[in-house]
């Protein structure tokens, strides 16, 4: 590996693009618009005069946001803050450079400009005979892209399972806002053995002690127990005397950005809470899994917040308002059937989630080793077009072309 200054590898070609204002973005069009926002594609345009056909592939850097994007097709560039960066394709592989830039931690300066920091970066380039080795750059990019593709598929699988449960919920119970199937209804207060909330005080936070859950730890259908804070045993005992979460209770955020988010408690150890309500369903009429999905159903969630919440910019749901929440009551055996399906799907989600975690760890390990020159790239197989291109270059250098394995492999 040889470290090259940013300026020897990357050229700022932003001035070669006519930038487009966000107000001129279209929902459809012939050409993609790439800007510094979080979306991969910001919009579209049909105006051919706004695209640059000379520089492709291109790396787009968000001067304000630090977002990095890679695009092989001809694009138009979004307005203020988007930097278009090109590399010399005879010496450097743009995708390899993109992956390296994305692997570094760039200094954050708020909404200030960040390109000045990016220009200070040095880039490791594989070398052969004192020159950049384009073939190895392509192998590294191909390998990281392969793992990145697997990560994207795992995320897609998880989303598909979430979508499946939403579909099953609607199929079994209909749209609960309209109560399409004419189920009995009641207020939540009459279908719960207990409705309370955690402390209204702010106990001292510790790095160890009794787990302490707040609204930020409650996500739709899951609770981040591992990312919680901790409180003293004495503080916990005071809180727990009022709010004692048990396995099967539904935790419901009643203030903050996660307002109206529900998740069933799946642990049987004690913990304390703040900014979270506890709902303990009557087992004879209300399954907690059904209640969790009912409260997280987007239309129900929006209706509850719209009809019952108080406050201005910081909306909240008091216990009295939570008790007034209306709920449909399908037969318990039907709710239990749904809960069984949820448990089975959650089992699959756990497997996919673990696989996703493993793939992310693999990507991190591969990228670190790749950019240090510590990977055996001889086992990395590329696409047929890239193999032909590499073979042609090897023949030109008078080298013997070796056969590549057909499967993706790498020695760590």
Coordinates of C-alpha atoms in Angstrom, one line a residue:
X1 CA 0.0 0.0 0.0
X2 CA 1.1 3.5 -0.7
X3 CA -0.6 6.6 0.8
X4 CA -1.6 9.2 -1.8
X5 CA -2.6 12.8 -1.0
X6 CA -6.3 13.5 -1.7
X7 CA -5.4 15.9 -4.5
X8 CA -3.4 13.2 -6.5
X9 CA -6.4 10.8 -6.5
X10 CA -9.5 13.0 -6.5
X11 CA -10.5 16.0 -8.6
X12 CA -13.3 18.3 -7.6
X13 CA -15.5 18.6 -10.7
X14 CA -18.4 20.4 -9.1
X15 CA -18.0 23.4 -11.3
X16 CA -18.7 21.1 -14.4
X17 CA -22.3 20.7 -13.2
X18 CA -25.2 23.1 -13.3
X19 CA -26.8 22.7 -9.8
X20 CA -30.5 22.3 -9.5
X21 CA -32.6 23.9 -6.7
X22 CA -34.7 21.6 -4.6
X23 CA -37.9 23.3 -5.8
X24 CA -37.1 22.1 -9.3
X25 CA -36.8 18.4 -8.4
X26 CA -39.3 16.1 -10.1
X27 CA -40.8 12.9 -8.8
X28 CA -40.0 11.2 -12.1
X29 CA -37.6 11.9 -15.0
X30 CA -34.8 10.6 -17.3
X31 CA -32.0 11.6 -15.0
X32 CA -31.3 11.1 -11.3
X33 CA -30.6 14.2 -9.1
X34 CA -28.1 13.4 -6.4
X35 CA -27.6 16.0 -3.6
X36 CA -26.2 16.1 -0.1
X37 CA -29.3 14.8 1.7
X38 CA -29.8 11.4 3.2
X39 CA -31.9 10.0 0.4
X40 CA -29.8 8.1 -2.2
X41 CA -31.8 9.8 -5.0
X42 CA -33.2 13.3 -4.2
X43 CA -35.3 13.6 -7.3
X44 CA -35.3 13.5 -11.1
X45 CA -35.1 15.8 -14.1
X46 CA -35.7 15.6 -17.9
X47 CA -33.4 18.5 -18.7
X48 CA -30.4 17.1 -20.4
X49 CA -28.5 20.3 -20.2
X50 CA -28.3 19.9 -16.4
X51 CA -26.5 16.6 -16.5
X52 CA -22.7 15.9 -17.0
X53 CA -22.0 13.0 -19.3
X54 CA -18.2 13.4 -19.0
X55 CA -17.7 12.4 -15.4
X56 CA -19.0 9.0 -14.7
X57 CA -18.8 7.2 -12.3
X58 CA -19.0 10.0 -9.8
X59 CA -18.7 10.4 -6.0
X60 CA -20.9 12.9 -4.3
X61 CA -20.0 14.4 -1.0
X62 CA -22.2 16.5 1.2
X63 CA -20.2 19.5 2.3
X64 CA -22.6 20.2 5.1
X65 CA -23.9 16.7 5.9
X66 CA -20.8 14.6 5.2
X67 CA -23.0 12.2 3.3
X68 CA -21.1 10.1 0.7
X69 CA -22.8 8.6 -2.4
X70 CA -21.5 6.7 -5.5
X71 CA -23.3 6.8 -8.8
X72 CA -22.2 5.1 -12.1
X73 CA -25.0 6.5 -14.3
X74 CA -25.2 10.0 -15.7
X75 CA -26.6 12.4 -13.0
X76 CA -27.6 15.9 -12.3
X77 CA -26.3 17.6 -9.1
X78 CA -28.5 19.0 -6.4
X79 CA -28.1 22.5 -5.0
X80 CA -25.9 24.0 -2.3
X81 CA -23.5 21.7 -0.5
X82 CA -23.1 18.8 -3.0
X83 CA -19.6 18.2 -4.2
X84 CA -19.0 16.1 -7.3
X85 CA -15.7 14.2 -7.1
X86 CA -14.0 12.3 -9.9
X87 CA -11.0 10.0 -10.1
X88 CA -8.6 9.1 -13.0
X89 CA -10.0 5.7 -14.2
X90 CA -6.7 4.7 -15.6
X91 CA -5.1 4.7 -12.2
X92 CA -7.8 4.5 -9.6
X93 CA -11.1 2.7 -9.1
X94 CA -13.9 5.2 -8.1
X95 CA -15.8 2.5 -6.1
X96 CA -12.7 1.6 -4.2
X97 CA -12.0 5.3 -3.4
X98 CA -15.7 5.7 -2.3
X99 CA -15.5 2.7 0.1
X100 CA -12.3 4.1 1.6
X101 CA -13.7 7.6 2.1
X102 CA -16.8 6.1 3.7
X103 CA -14.6 4.1 6.1
X104 CA -13.0 7.1 7.7
X105 CA -14.3 9.2 10.6
X106 CA -14.4 12.8 9.3
X107 CA -14.4 15.6 11.8
X108 CA -17.9 17.0 12.5
X109 CA -18.4 20.8 12.4
X110 CA -22.2 21.1 12.6
X111 CA -23.7 22.6 9.5
X112 CA -20.4 24.2 8.6
X113 CA -18.4 23.1 5.5
X114 CA -16.5 19.8 5.7
X115 CA -14.8 19.5 2.3
X116 CA -11.8 21.2 3.8
X117 CA -11.4 18.3 6.2
X118 CA -11.9 15.7 3.4
X119 CA -9.2 17.3 1.3
X120 CA -6.7 16.6 4.1
X121 CA -7.2 12.8 3.9
X122 CA -4.6 10.5 2.5
X123 CA -5.8 7.4 0.6
X124 CA -4.1 4.0 0.7
X125 CA -3.7 2.5 -2.8
X126 CA -2.5 -1.0 -3.6
X127 CA 0.7 -0.9 -5.7
X128 CA 2.5 -3.2 -8.1
X129 CA 5.9 -2.4 -9.7
X130 CA 5.7 1.1 -8.1
X131 CA 2.4 2.0 -9.8
X132 CA -1.3 1.9 -8.6
X133 CA -2.6 -1.6 -8.9
X134 CA -6.1 -1.1 -10.5
X135 CA -6.9 -4.8 -10.5
X136 CA -6.5 -5.1 -6.7
X137 CA -8.6 -1.9 -6.2
X138 CA -11.3 -3.5 -8.2
X139 CA -11.1 -6.8 -6.2
X140 CA -11.4 -4.9 -2.9
X141 CA -14.3 -2.9 -4.2
X142 CA -16.0 -6.0 -5.5
X143 CA -15.5 -7.9 -2.2
X144 CA -16.9 -5.0 -0.1
X145 CA -19.8 -4.5 -2.5
X146 CA -20.6 -8.2 -2.3
X147 CA -20.9 -8.1 1.5
X148 CA -22.7 -4.8 1.3
X149 CA -25.3 -6.4 -1.0
X150 CA -25.8 -9.2 1.6
X151 CA -26.3 -6.6 4.3
X152 CA -28.9 -4.8 2.1
X153 CA -30.7 -8.1 1.5
X154 CA -30.8 -8.9 5.2
X155 CA -32.3 -5.5 5.9
X156 CA -34.8 -6.1 3.2
X157 CA -35.7 -9.5 4.7
X158 CA -36.3 -7.8 8.1
X159 CA -38.5 -5.2 6.5
X160 CA -40.5 -7.9 4.6
X161 CA -41.2 -9.7 7.9
X162 CA -42.4 -6.5 9.4
X163 CA -44.6 -5.9 6.4
X164 CA -45.9 -9.5 6.6
X165 CA -47.1 -8.9 10.2
X166 CA -48.9 -5.7 9.2
X167 CA -50.6 -7.6 6.4
X168 CA -51.6 -10.5 8.7
X169 CA -52.9 -8.0 11.3
X170 CA -55.2 -6.3 8.7
X171 CA -56.3 -9.6 7.2
X172 CA -57.3 -11.0 10.6
X173 CA -58.8 -7.9 12.2
X174 CA -59.5 -5.4 9.4
X175 CA -58.7 -1.7 9.6
X176 CA -59.1 -1.0 13.4
X177 CA -59.8 2.7 12.8
X178 CA -63.0 1.9 10.9
X179 CA -63.6 -1.3 12.8
X180 CA -64.4 -3.0 9.5
X181 CA -65.3 -6.3 11.1
X182 CA -67.6 -4.9 13.7
X183 CA -65.8 -6.1 16.8
X184 CA -66.8 -5.1 20.3
X185 CA -65.0 -2.0 21.6
X186 CA -64.0 -0.6 24.9
X187 CA -61.8 1.9 26.6
X188 CA -58.3 0.8 27.5
X189 CA -59.0 1.5 31.2
X190 CA -61.6 -1.3 31.3
X191 CA -59.4 -3.8 29.5
X192 CA -56.3 -3.4 31.7
X193 CA -55.6 -4.5 35.2
X194 CA -53.2 -1.7 35.7
X195 CA -52.3 1.6 33.8
X196 CA -49.5 3.6 35.4
X197 CA -46.2 5.3 34.5
X198 CA -42.7 5.5 35.8
X199 CA -41.0 8.2 37.8
X200 CA -41.6 11.9 37.1
X201 CA -38.3 12.7 38.8
X202 CA -34.8 12.5 37.3
X203 CA -32.8 10.0 39.4
X204 CA -29.0 10.0 39.1
X205 CA -27.9 8.0 36.1
X206 CA -25.2 5.4 36.7
X207 CA -23.1 3.0 34.6
X208 CA -24.2 0.0 36.7
X209 CA -27.0 -0.8 39.1
X210 CA -30.7 -1.4 38.3
X211 CA -31.6 -1.0 34.6
X212 CA -33.5 2.3 33.8
X213 CA -35.7 2.5 30.7
X214 CA -36.8 5.8 29.1
X215 CA -38.8 6.6 26.1
X216 CA -35.8 6.5 23.8
X217 CA -35.3 2.8 24.6
X218 CA -38.8 1.8 23.5
X219 CA -39.1 1.2 19.7
X220 CA -42.1 -0.3 17.8
X221 CA -42.3 -4.0 19.0
X222 CA -38.9 -4.0 20.8
X223 CA -37.2 -2.5 23.9
X224 CA -33.4 -1.8 24.0
X225 CA -32.6 -3.3 27.4
X226 CA -28.9 -3.4 26.6
X227 CA -28.6 0.3 25.8
X228 CA -30.3 1.5 29.0
X229 CA -28.9 3.5 31.9
X230 CA -28.9 2.5 35.5
X231 CA -30.0 3.9 38.8
X232 CA -29.4 3.2 42.5
X233 CA -31.3 0.4 44.2
X234 CA -32.9 2.9 46.6
X235 CA -34.2 5.0 43.7
X236 CA -35.5 1.9 42.0
X237 CA -37.4 0.6 45.0
X238 CA -39.3 3.9 45.2
X239 CA -40.1 3.8 41.4
X240 CA -41.0 0.1 41.4
X241 CA -43.5 0.5 44.2
X242 CA -45.6 2.5 41.8
X243 CA -44.6 1.0 38.4
X244 CA -43.6 -2.7 38.4
X245 CA -43.2 -4.0 34.8
X246 CA -43.7 -7.7 34.4
X247 CA -43.2 -10.1 31.5
X248 CA -46.2 -9.5 29.1
X249 CA -46.9 -5.9 30.1
X250 CA -47.0 -3.4 27.3
X251 CA -44.7 -0.4 27.6
X252 CA -46.1 2.7 26.0
X253 CA -44.2 6.0 25.5
X254 CA -46.2 8.9 26.7
X255 CA -43.9 11.8 25.8
X256 CA -41.0 12.6 23.5
X257 CA -40.1 11.8 19.9
X258 CA -41.3 8.2 20.3
X259 CA -44.7 9.3 21.6
X260 CA -47.3 6.6 21.1
X261 CA -44.8 3.7 20.6
X262 CA -45.6 0.3 22.1
X263 CA -43.6 -2.8 22.9
X264 CA -44.3 -5.8 25.0
X265 CA -41.9 -6.4 27.9
X266 CA -40.1 -9.7 27.3
X267 CA -37.8 -9.9 30.3
X268 CA -38.7 -11.1 33.8
X269 CA -36.1 -9.1 35.8
X270 CA -36.9 -5.8 37.5
X271 CA -36.2 -2.3 36.0
X272 CA -37.3 1.2 36.5
X273 CA -38.9 3.6 33.9
X274 CA -39.4 7.3 33.1
X275 CA -41.5 8.8 30.3
X276 CA -43.0 5.4 29.7
X277 CA -46.5 4.1 30.7
X278 CA -47.2 0.5 31.8
X279 CA -50.3 -1.3 30.4
X280 CA -51.2 -4.6 32.0
X281 CA -53.9 -6.2 29.9
X282 CA -56.7 -8.3 31.3
X283 CA -55.7 -11.8 30.1
X284 CA -59.2 -13.0 29.6
X285 CA -60.0 -10.4 26.9
X286 CA -56.8 -8.8 25.6
X287 CA -53.6 -10.4 24.4
X288 CA -50.5 -8.2 24.9
X289 CA -49.1 -9.0 21.4
X290 CA -52.4 -7.9 19.9
X291 CA -52.4 -4.7 22.0
X292 CA -48.8 -3.9 21.0
X293 CA -49.7 -4.2 17.3
X294 CA -52.9 -2.3 17.7
X295 CA -51.2 0.7 19.3
X296 CA -48.4 0.7 16.8
X297 CA -50.8 0.6 13.8
X298 CA -50.0 3.9 12.1
X299 CA -53.5 5.2 11.7
X300 CA -54.4 4.3 15.3
X301 CA -51.2 5.9 16.6
X302 CA -51.9 9.1 14.7
X303 CA -55.5 9.2 15.8
X304 CA -54.5 8.8 19.5
X305 CA -52.0 11.6 19.3
X306 CA -54.4 13.8 17.4
X307 CA -57.4 13.2 19.5
X308 CA -56.0 12.7 23.0
X309 CA -52.5 14.2 23.5
X310 CA -51.8 17.5 25.2
X311 CA -49.0 20.1 24.9
X312 CA -47.6 22.2 22.1
X313 CA -44.3 21.4 20.5
X314 CA -43.7 18.7 23.1
X315 CA -46.9 16.6 23.1
X316 CA -47.6 14.0 25.8
X317 CA -50.3 11.6 26.9
X318 CA -51.3 11.6 30.5
X319 CA -52.6 8.5 32.3
X320 CA -56.1 9.9 32.1
X321 CA -55.8 10.3 28.3
X322 CA -54.3 6.8 27.9
X323 CA -57.1 5.3 29.8
X324 CA -59.6 6.8 27.3
X325 CA -57.9 5.1 24.3
X326 CA -60.5 3.1 22.5
X327 CA -59.7 -0.5 21.4
X328 CA -61.4 -3.1 19.3
X329 CA -61.9 -6.5 21.0
X330 CA -61.8 -9.5 18.6
X331 CA -62.3 -12.9 20.2
X332 CA -59.4 -13.8 22.4
X333 CA -58.7 -17.1 20.5
X334 CA -58.2 -15.0 17.3
X335 CA -55.9 -12.6 19.2
X336 CA -54.0 -15.6 20.5
X337 CA -53.6 -17.0 17.0
X338 CA -52.1 -13.7 15.9
X339 CA -49.8 -13.8 18.9
X340 CA -48.6 -17.2 17.8
X341 CA -47.8 -16.0 14.3
X342 CA -45.9 -13.0 15.8
X343 CA -43.8 -15.3 17.9
X344 CA -42.9 -17.4 14.9
X345 CA -42.0 -14.4 12.8
X346 CA -40.0 -12.9 15.7
X347 CA -38.0 -16.1 15.8
X348 CA -37.1 -15.6 12.1
X349 CA -36.4 -11.9 12.7
X350 CA -33.9 -12.9 15.5
X351 CA -32.0 -15.1 13.1
X352 CA -31.9 -12.4 10.4
X353 CA -30.9 -9.8 12.9
X354 CA -28.0 -11.9 14.1
X355 CA -27.0 -12.6 10.5
X356 CA -27.1 -8.8 9.8
X357 CA -24.9 -8.2 12.9
X358 CA -22.4 -10.8 11.7
X359 CA -22.3 -9.4 8.2
X360 CA -21.8 -5.8 9.5
X361 CA -18.9 -7.1 11.6
X362 CA -17.5 -9.0 8.6
X363 CA -17.7 -5.8 6.5
X364 CA -15.9 -3.9 9.2
X365 CA -13.1 -6.5 9.5
X366 CA -12.7 -6.8 5.7
X367 CA -12.6 -3.1 5.1
X368 CA -10.0 -2.6 7.8
X369 CA -7.7 -5.3 6.5
X370 CA -8.3 -4.3 2.9
X371 CA -7.2 -0.8 3.4
X372 CA -4.1 -1.9 5.3
X373 CA -3.1 -4.3 2.5
X374 CA -3.6 -7.4 4.7
X375 CA -6.0 -9.4 2.5
X376 CA -5.1 -12.2 0.2
X377 CA -6.9 -11.0 -2.9
X378 CA -5.9 -13.9 -5.1
X379 CA -9.2 -15.7 -4.2
X380 CA -11.5 -12.8 -4.9
X381 CA -13.4 -13.5 -8.1
X382 CA -14.7 -10.6 -10.2
X383 CA -17.5 -10.4 -12.8
X384 CA -16.7 -11.7 -16.3
X385 CA -16.3 -8.2 -17.8
X386 CA -13.9 -7.2 -15.1
X387 CA -12.0 -10.5 -15.5
X388 CA -11.6 -9.9 -19.2
X389 CA -10.4 -6.4 -18.5
X390 CA -7.8 -7.6 -16.0
X391 CA -6.7 -10.4 -18.3
X392 CA -6.2 -7.9 -21.1
X393 CA -4.0 -5.7 -18.9
X394 CA -2.0 -8.7 -17.7
X395 CA -1.3 -9.8 -21.3
X396 CA -0.2 -6.3 -22.1
X397 CA 2.2 -6.4 -19.2
X398 CA 3.5 -9.8 -20.5
X399 CA 2.1 -11.6 -17.5
X400 CA 0.5 -15.0 -17.5
X401 CA -3.2 -14.9 -16.8
X402 CA -4.2 -17.2 -14.0
X403 CA -7.6 -18.7 -13.7
X404 CA -9.9 -17.2 -11.0
X405 CA -12.1 -19.3 -8.7
X406 CA -15.8 -18.9 -9.5
X407 CA -16.8 -18.3 -5.9
X408 CA -16.2 -15.2 -3.8
X409 CA -13.5 -15.9 -1.2
X410 CA -10.8 -14.2 0.8
X411 CA -8.2 -15.1 3.3
X412 CA -8.1 -12.9 6.4

